[in-house]
């Protein structure tokens, strides 16, 4: 049961992921539709792994803040 709890800790809902990324749920939904972040729909709820959120954050922060004005 401990291993199952550890796995569950690595899964985020769309709202949790959006909050962690500092973006709106609507923006994250759009990024899912565009294929920028991998997610799975479980019933009515989108979920994604913490690793995927971390990957997306690294990739998007590089694009967002890597540009020169």
Backbone as numpy.savetxt, mean C-alpha at the origin, in Angstrom:
# Nx Ny Nz CAx CAy CAz Cx Cy Cz
-0.18 -20.95 16.03 -0.99 -19.75 16.03 -0.14 -18.49 16.03
1.03 -18.55 16.63 1.89 -17.36 16.62 2.29 -17.00 15.20
2.64 -18.01 14.40 3.05 -17.74 13.02 1.90 -17.10 12.25
0.68 -17.55 12.48 -0.47 -16.97 11.79 -0.63 -15.50 12.18
-0.47 -15.18 13.46 -0.57 -13.79 13.92 0.50 -12.91 13.29
1.70 -13.47 13.12 2.77 -12.70 12.49 2.43 -12.39 11.04
1.88 -13.36 10.33 1.51 -13.13 8.94 0.41 -12.07 8.86
-0.57 -12.16 9.74 -1.66 -11.20 9.72 -1.15 -9.78 9.98
-0.09 -9.64 10.76 0.47 -8.33 11.03 1.09 -7.68 9.81
1.36 -8.47 8.77 1.99 -7.94 7.57 0.98 -7.50 6.52
-0.31 -7.67 6.80 -1.36 -7.33 5.84 -2.04 -6.03 6.29
-2.18 -5.09 5.36 -2.82 -3.81 5.66 -4.07 -3.64 4.81
-5.06 -2.98 5.36 -6.23 -2.60 4.57 -5.87 -1.38 3.73
-6.70 -1.06 2.79 -6.48 0.11 1.94 -6.34 1.37 2.80
-7.22 1.54 3.77 -7.16 2.74 4.62 -5.87 2.79 5.43
-5.47 1.64 6.00 -4.23 1.60 6.78 -3.03 1.93 5.89
-3.01 1.38 4.70 -1.90 1.64 3.77 -1.89 3.10 3.33
-3.06 3.64 3.02 -3.14 5.05 2.62 -2.66 5.95 3.73
-3.07 5.67 4.96 -2.61 6.46 6.11 -1.10 6.37 6.27
-0.55 5.16 6.12 0.89 4.96 6.25 1.65 5.71 5.16
1.06 5.82 3.98 1.70 6.50 2.86 1.45 8.01 2.84
0.48 8.45 3.64 0.16 9.87 3.67 -0.62 10.33 2.44
-1.39 9.42 1.86 -2.22 9.75 0.71 -3.66 9.36 1.00
-4.58 9.83 0.19 -5.98 9.49 0.41 -6.26 8.07 -0.07
-7.32 7.49 0.46 -7.74 6.16 0.03 -8.09 6.18 -1.46
-8.69 7.26 -1.93 -9.05 7.37 -3.35 -7.80 7.36 -4.23
-6.76 8.05 -3.81 -5.50 8.07 -4.57 -4.89 6.68 -4.60
-4.89 5.99 -3.47 -4.33 4.65 -3.42 -5.14 3.69 -4.29
-6.45 3.83 -4.27 -7.32 3.01 -5.13 -6.94 3.22 -6.60
-6.70 4.46 -6.96 -6.29 4.79 -8.33 -4.96 4.13 -8.67
-4.03 4.14 -7.73 -2.72 3.52 -7.95 -2.84 2.01 -8.10
-3.79 1.41 -7.38 -4.06 -0.03 -7.52 -4.58 -0.30 -8.93
-5.55 0.51 -9.37 -6.11 0.33 -10.73 -5.05 0.49 -11.81
-4.11 1.41 -11.59 -3.04 1.66 -12.56 -1.93 0.62 -12.50
-1.98 -0.26 -11.51 -0.96 -1.30 -11.37 0.31 -0.84 -10.68
0.28 0.35 -10.08 1.47 0.88 -9.41 1.74 0.19 -8.08
0.71 -0.38 -7.48 0.85 -1.09 -6.21 -0.04 -2.33 -6.28
0.52 -3.45 -5.86 -0.22 -4.72 -5.90 -1.13 -4.83 -4.68
-2.37 -5.22 -4.92 -3.33 -5.38 -3.84 -4.29 -6.50 -4.21
-4.95 -7.02 -3.21 -5.93 -8.09 -3.39 -7.24 -7.65 -2.77
-8.32 -7.89 -3.46 -9.62 -7.54 -2.92 -10.20 -8.79 -2.25
-10.49 -8.66 -0.95 -11.07 -9.74 -0.17 -12.48 -9.29 0.18
-13.47 -9.81 -0.56 -14.83 -9.29 -0.40 -14.83 -7.84 -0.84
-15.32 -6.95 0.02 -15.34 -5.53 -0.34 -14.08 -4.77 0.06
-13.10 -5.46 0.66 -11.94 -4.79 1.27 -10.66 -5.05 0.47
-9.98 -3.98 0.08 -8.67 -4.11 -0.54 -7.63 -4.33 0.54
-6.70 -5.26 0.31 -5.60 -5.50 1.24 -4.29 -5.56 0.47
-3.20 -5.28 1.16 -1.88 -5.37 0.56 -0.86 -5.65 1.65
0.29 -6.14 1.25 1.32 -6.46 2.24 2.08 -5.20 2.64
2.66 -5.25 3.84 3.50 -4.16 4.31 4.71 -4.02 3.39
5.24 -5.14 2.90 6.38 -5.08 1.98 6.02 -4.31 0.71
4.81 -4.53 0.19 4.38 -3.83 -1.02 4.22 -2.34 -0.76
3.70 -2.00 0.41 3.56 -0.58 0.77 4.95 0.07 0.88
5.89 -0.64 1.48 7.26 -0.14 1.60 7.90 0.04 0.23
7.70 -0.93 -0.66 8.23 -0.85 -2.02 7.64 0.36 -2.76
6.33 0.51 -2.66 5.65 1.62 -3.33 6.14 2.96 -2.77
6.29 3.05 -1.45 6.76 4.30 -0.84 8.14 4.65 -1.36
9.05 3.69 -1.41 10.41 3.95 -1.90 10.38 4.41 -3.35
9.59 3.74 -4.17 9.50 4.08 -5.59 8.84 5.44 -5.79
7.74 5.70 -5.11 7.01 6.95 -5.35 7.71 8.15 -4.73
8.38 7.97 -3.60 9.10 9.10 -3.00 10.26 9.51 -3.89
10.89 8.55 -4.52 11.99 8.87 -5.44 11.51 9.70 -6.60
10.33 9.37 -7.12 9.76 10.14 -8.24 9.27 11.50 -7.78
8.56 11.52 -6.63 7.92 12.74 -6.19 8.94 13.80 -5.77
9.97 13.36 -5.04 10.91 14.33 -4.49 12.25 14.36 -5.21
12.42 13.49 -6.20 13.69 13.44 -6.91 13.80 14.46 -8.03
12.71 15.11 -8.34 12.73 16.11 -9.41 13.29 17.42 -8.94
13.96 18.11 -9.86 14.44 19.47 -9.54 13.39 20.46 -10.00
13.17 21.52 -9.22 12.16 22.54 -9.62 12.55 23.30 -10.85
